[in-house]
Amino acid sequence: DLPPVQADERRIEQILLAFLESASRNAPVEGTIRISARTDSDNITIEVQHTGSVIMQQTNAKSLSGPNTGFALANHLVELHNGKVRVESDGEKGSIIAFSLPLP
């Protein structure tokens, strides 16, 4: 029961795939990956949570080369939708890669 957002469906799919690829690359074989969505009064937030660490620094998120190319492109696509990316990592306990898009 999520509200509609004004976004390019194909680009949002690219963003989700990039986040899922990052999660599957960094989660242990026996780990878990979970996708969730929630809204507040201004935004919709999509989170990809996994039981591994994020092998990248947030400062490198805009770099369009190396192993994080898909994530860097996803970050750029989120910005083009006037959204924001958030990366949280608690060592080996788990990580969250999320993006928020403004509601119309």
Coordinates of C-alpha atoms in Angstrom, one line a residue:
D1 CA 0.0 0.0 0.0
L2 CA 2.6 2.5 -1.0
P3 CA 1.6 5.8 -2.6
P4 CA 2.6 6.5 -6.2
V5 CA 5.8 8.4 -7.0
Q6 CA 6.7 10.4 -10.0
A7 CA 9.8 8.4 -11.3
D8 CA 11.2 6.7 -14.3
E9 CA 10.2 3.0 -13.7
R10 CA 13.2 1.7 -15.7
R11 CA 15.7 3.8 -13.8
I12 CA 14.2 2.8 -10.4
E13 CA 14.6 -0.8 -11.5
Q14 CA 18.3 -0.1 -12.3
I15 CA 18.8 1.4 -8.8
L16 CA 17.2 -1.6 -7.1
L17 CA 19.3 -4.0 -9.1
A18 CA 22.5 -2.1 -8.3
F19 CA 21.7 -2.2 -4.6
L20 CA 20.8 -5.9 -4.7
E21 CA 24.0 -6.7 -6.6
S22 CA 26.0 -4.8 -4.0
A23 CA 24.2 -6.7 -1.2
S24 CA 24.7 -10.1 -2.8
R25 CA 28.4 -9.4 -3.5
N26 CA 29.0 -8.4 0.1
A27 CA 26.6 -10.7 2.1
P28 CA 28.0 -14.1 3.2
V29 CA 26.7 -17.2 1.4
E30 CA 24.5 -18.1 4.4
G31 CA 23.5 -14.5 4.9
T32 CA 20.2 -12.8 4.2
I33 CA 19.1 -9.9 2.0
R34 CA 15.9 -8.0 2.8
I35 CA 14.1 -5.3 0.9
S36 CA 11.7 -3.0 2.6
A37 CA 9.8 0.2 1.8
R38 CA 8.2 2.9 4.0
T39 CA 6.8 6.4 3.7
D40 CA 6.8 9.5 5.8
S41 CA 5.0 12.7 5.0
D42 CA 7.5 13.8 2.3
N43 CA 9.3 10.7 1.0
I44 CA 9.3 7.0 0.1
T45 CA 12.3 5.1 1.3
I46 CA 13.5 1.8 -0.2
E47 CA 16.0 -0.2 1.9
V48 CA 18.2 -3.2 0.9
Q49 CA 19.5 -4.7 4.1
H50 CA 22.0 -7.5 4.3
T51 CA 24.1 -9.4 6.8
G52 CA 27.5 -8.4 5.4
S53 CA 29.6 -5.3 5.3
V54 CA 29.6 -2.6 2.7
I55 CA 33.0 -2.6 1.0
M56 CA 33.1 1.0 -0.1
Q57 CA 33.5 4.4 1.5
Q58 CA 30.5 6.7 1.1
T59 CA 33.0 9.3 -0.2
N60 CA 33.6 7.0 -3.2
A61 CA 29.9 6.7 -4.1
K62 CA 30.2 9.1 -7.0
S63 CA 33.2 7.4 -8.6
L64 CA 32.2 5.9 -11.9
S65 CA 35.0 3.3 -12.1
G66 CA 36.0 0.1 -10.4
P67 CA 33.8 -2.4 -8.6
N68 CA 31.3 0.2 -7.4
T69 CA 30.3 1.4 -10.9
G70 CA 26.8 0.1 -10.6
F71 CA 26.3 1.8 -7.2
A72 CA 27.8 5.1 -8.5
L73 CA 25.4 5.1 -11.4
A74 CA 22.5 4.2 -9.1
N75 CA 23.5 7.1 -6.8
H76 CA 23.5 9.5 -9.8
L77 CA 20.0 8.2 -10.9
V78 CA 18.6 8.8 -7.4
E79 CA 20.0 12.4 -7.5
L80 CA 18.3 12.9 -10.9
H81 CA 15.0 12.0 -9.2
N82 CA 15.7 14.6 -6.5
G83 CA 16.3 11.8 -4.0
K84 CA 19.0 10.8 -1.5
V85 CA 21.1 7.7 -1.0
R86 CA 22.0 6.5 2.5
V87 CA 24.6 3.8 3.3
E88 CA 25.0 2.4 6.8
S89 CA 27.3 -0.4 7.9
D90 CA 27.8 -2.0 11.3
G91 CA 30.9 -4.1 10.5
E92 CA 30.0 -7.7 10.0
K93 CA 26.6 -7.4 11.7
G94 CA 25.0 -6.0 8.6
S95 CA 24.5 -3.1 6.3
I96 CA 21.8 -1.0 4.8
I97 CA 21.8 0.7 1.4
A98 CA 18.7 2.9 1.0
F99 CA 17.3 5.6 -1.2
S100 CA 14.5 8.1 -0.7
L101 CA 12.4 9.8 -3.3
P102 CA 10.1 12.8 -2.7
L103 CA 6.4 12.1 -2.8
P104 CA 4.4 14.3 -5.3

